[in-house]
mmCIF file of C-alpha atoms and ligand atoms in Angstrom:
data_model
loop_
_atom_site.group_PDB
_atom_site.id
_atom_site.type_symbol
_atom_site.label_atom_id
_atom_site.label_comp_id
_atom_site.label_asym_id
_atom_site.label_seq_id
_atom_site.Cartn_x
_atom_site.Cartn_y
_atom_site.Cartn_z
ATOM 1 C CA UNK W 215 -11.570 -2.120 -0.373
ATOM 2 C CA UNK W 216 -9.582 -1.150 3.013
ATOM 3 C CA UNK W 217 -6.774 -4.439 3.195
ATOM 4 C CA UNK W 218 -5.878 -3.694 -0.795
ATOM 5 C CA UNK W 219 -4.046 0.102 0.970
ATOM 6 C CA UNK W 220 -2.463 -1.086 3.326
ATOM 7 C CA UNK W 221 -1.471 -4.485 1.161
ATOM 8 C CA UNK W 222 -0.560 -1.722 -1.312
ATOM 9 C CA UNK W 223 2.167 -0.616 1.986
ATOM 10 C CA UNK W 224 3.630 -3.453 3.182
ATOM 11 C CA UNK W 225 3.927 -4.741 -0.483
ATOM 12 C CA UNK W 226 5.484 -0.993 -1.802
ATOM 13 C CA UNK W 227 8.348 -1.271 1.530
ATOM 14 C CA UNK W 228 8.947 -4.969 1.035
ATOM 15 C CA UNK W 229 9.816 -5.386 -2.352
ATOM 16 C CA UNK W 230 12.868 -2.092 -1.452
ATOM 17 C CA UNK W 231 14.023 -3.129 1.535
ATOM 18 C CA UNK W 232 14.836 -6.834 -0.774
ATOM 19 C CA UNK W 233 16.451 -4.548 -3.162
ATOM 20 C CA UNK W 234 15.317 -6.611 -6.539
ATOM 21 C CA UNK W 235 15.591 -10.320 -4.369
ATOM 22 C CA UNK W 236 13.262 -13.156 -4.631
ATOM 23 C CA UNK W 237 10.910 -12.270 -1.076
ATOM 24 C CA UNK W 238 9.865 -15.576 -0.074
ATOM 25 C CA UNK W 239 8.387 -14.558 3.890
ATOM 26 C CA UNK W 240 6.734 -10.760 4.901
ATOM 27 C CA UNK W 241 6.907 -9.568 8.140
ATOM 28 C CA UNK W 242 4.081 -7.552 9.746
ATOM 29 C CA UNK W 243 2.426 -5.609 13.142
ATOM 30 C CA UNK W 244 -0.290 -3.874 12.598
ATOM 31 C CA UNK W 245 -2.326 -2.623 15.323
ATOM 32 C CA UNK W 246 -5.867 -3.839 15.929
ATOM 33 C CA UNK W 247 -6.890 -0.008 15.519
ATOM 34 C CA UNK W 248 -5.731 -0.446 11.801
ATOM 35 C CA UNK W 249 -9.556 -2.890 12.089
ATOM 36 C CA UNK W 250 -7.747 -5.918 9.435
ATOM 37 C CA UNK W 251 -9.414 -8.257 8.397
ATOM 38 C CA UNK W 252 -6.832 -10.961 8.009
ATOM 39 C CA UNK W 253 -8.358 -12.962 5.479
ATOM 40 C CA UNK W 254 -9.550 -9.751 3.105
ATOM 41 C CA UNK W 255 -5.814 -8.191 3.229
ATOM 42 C CA UNK W 256 -4.386 -11.982 2.722
ATOM 43 C CA UNK W 257 -6.575 -11.435 -1.013
ATOM 44 C CA UNK W 258 -5.378 -8.554 -1.375
ATOM 45 C CA UNK W 259 -1.195 -9.006 -0.165
ATOM 46 C CA UNK W 260 -1.913 -11.981 -3.121
ATOM 47 C CA UNK W 261 -3.008 -9.746 -5.641
ATOM 48 C CA UNK W 262 -0.318 -6.079 -5.542
ATOM 49 C CA UNK W 263 2.136 -9.557 -4.811
ATOM 50 C CA UNK W 264 1.771 -10.481 -8.754
ATOM 51 C CA UNK W 265 4.017 -9.460 -11.019
ATOM 52 C CA UNK W 266 6.709 -8.055 -7.483
ATOM 53 C CA UNK W 267 9.674 -9.880 -6.379
ATOM 54 C CA UNK W 268 7.275 -10.844 -3.421
ATOM 55 C CA UNK W 269 5.292 -13.359 -6.010
ATOM 56 C CA UNK W 270 4.439 -16.249 -4.301
ATOM 57 C CA UNK W 271 6.175 -13.953 -0.808
ATOM 58 C CA UNK W 272 3.777 -16.160 3.052
ATOM 59 C CA UNK W 273 2.370 -12.956 5.160
ATOM 60 C CA UNK W 274 3.031 -13.354 7.869
ATOM 61 C CA UNK W 275 0.901 -11.241 10.238
ATOM 62 C CA UNK W 276 1.316 -9.979 13.809
ATOM 63 C CA UNK W 277 -1.688 -8.211 15.713
ATOM 64 C CA UNK W 278 -0.697 -5.320 18.307
ATOM 65 C CA UNK W 279 -3.161 -5.188 20.200
ATOM 66 C CA UNK W 280 -4.585 -1.571 21.678
ATOM 67 C CA UNK W 281 -2.527 0.424 24.285
ATOM 68 C CA UNK W 282 -4.368 3.260 25.700
ATOM 69 C CA UNK W 283 -3.847 5.387 28.657
ATOM 70 C CA UNK W 284 -6.940 6.878 31.155
ATOM 71 C CA UNK W 285 -6.810 10.401 31.312
ATOM 72 C CA UNK W 286 -9.159 10.263 34.932
ATOM 73 C CA UNK W 287 -7.576 7.490 36.494
ATOM 74 C CA UNK W 288 -3.876 7.526 34.809
ATOM 75 C CA UNK W 289 -4.088 3.265 34.034
ATOM 76 C CA UNK W 290 -2.347 1.834 31.347
ATOM 77 C CA UNK W 291 -4.260 -1.266 29.781
ATOM 78 C CA UNK W 292 -5.297 -2.988 27.470
ATOM 79 C CA UNK W 293 -8.268 -2.364 25.023
ATOM 80 C CA UNK W 294 -10.574 -5.663 23.074
ATOM 81 C CA UNK W 295 -11.527 -2.615 20.619
ATOM 82 C CA UNK W 296 -14.691 0.235 19.837
ATOM 83 C CA UNK W 297 -15.370 2.005 22.347
ATOM 84 C CA UNK W 298 -11.763 2.913 23.865
ATOM 85 C CA UNK W 299 -12.766 3.167 27.416
ATOM 86 C CA UNK W 300 -9.918 2.736 30.493
ATOM 87 C CA UNK W 301 -11.021 -0.741 31.699
ATOM 88 C CA UNK W 302 -10.638 0.639 35.220
ATOM 89 C CA UNK W 303 -13.201 2.833 35.309
ATOM 90 C CA UNK W 304 -14.466 2.580 32.100
ATOM 91 C CA UNK W 305 -14.196 6.554 30.686
ATOM 92 C CA UNK W 306 -14.073 7.296 27.296
ATOM 93 C CA UNK W 307 -10.958 9.308 28.300
ATOM 94 C CA UNK W 308 -7.815 7.685 27.194
ATOM 95 C CA UNK W 309 -4.698 8.471 25.477
ATOM 96 C CA UNK W 310 -3.966 5.316 22.578
ATOM 97 C CA UNK W 311 -0.622 4.955 22.955
ATOM 98 C CA UNK W 312 0.055 1.452 21.176
ATOM 99 C CA UNK W 313 -2.546 -0.357 18.651
ATOM 100 C CA UNK W 314 -2.017 1.802 14.970
ATOM 101 C CA UNK W 315 1.426 0.285 14.216
ATOM 102 C CA UNK W 316 1.663 -0.304 10.342
ATOM 103 C CA UNK W 317 5.098 -1.941 10.134
ATOM 104 C CA UNK W 318 7.559 -4.155 8.048
ATOM 105 C CA UNK W 319 9.064 -6.775 10.977
ATOM 106 C CA UNK W 320 11.014 -9.149 8.459
ATOM 107 C CA UNK W 321 11.743 -9.954 5.315
ATOM 108 C CA UNK W 322 12.910 -13.753 4.044
ATOM 109 C CA UNK W 323 15.071 -13.881 0.865
ATOM 110 C CA UNK W 324 14.864 -16.792 -1.117
ATOM 111 C CA UNK W 325 19.044 -15.940 -1.868
ATOM 112 C CA UNK W 326 19.942 -15.821 1.297
ATOM 113 C CA UNK W 327 18.727 -19.353 2.687
ATOM 114 C CA UNK W 328 19.444 -20.159 -0.448
ATOM 115 C CA UNK W 329 23.125 -19.395 0.363
ATOM 116 C CA UNK W 330 23.548 -21.435 3.758
ATOM 117 C CA UNK W 331 21.543 -23.919 2.580
ATOM 118 C CA UNK W 332 24.711 -24.746 0.426
ATOM 119 C CA UNK W 333 27.289 -23.860 2.855
ATOM 120 C CA UNK W 334 25.683 -26.323 5.239
ATOM 121 C CA UNK W 335 25.915 -29.117 2.019
ATOM 122 C CA UNK W 336 28.815 -29.176 2.125
ATOM 123 C CA UNK W 337 30.356 -29.459 5.365
HETATM 124 ZN ZN1 ZN U 79 -9.955 5.063 33.898
#
């Protein structure tokens, strides 16, 4: 299962950045070239987070469109998917410049939220 290895990679990176703090939300950017099935990724993420500081965390996925530059007419555009063809002239000779992303953009930690909540309650 392709999504399982992606989910595992997200959990590894997020857990390392969180430094052991409980995580409530993870925001990731995933390029459409990765061909991730959102429901399969959500399921795999739940499996991978079990017993980690990310247990129960929400996964927010931002899909990054495929961007390419045509080698024949130099047009730059967004592609819907395979086959990767230039939207302007139909050439299959394109350089992909975007769409292979797999990045953990941000984390929301329980502790940070609780701290700010207490501070605002006191004032
Ligand atoms: Zn073209």
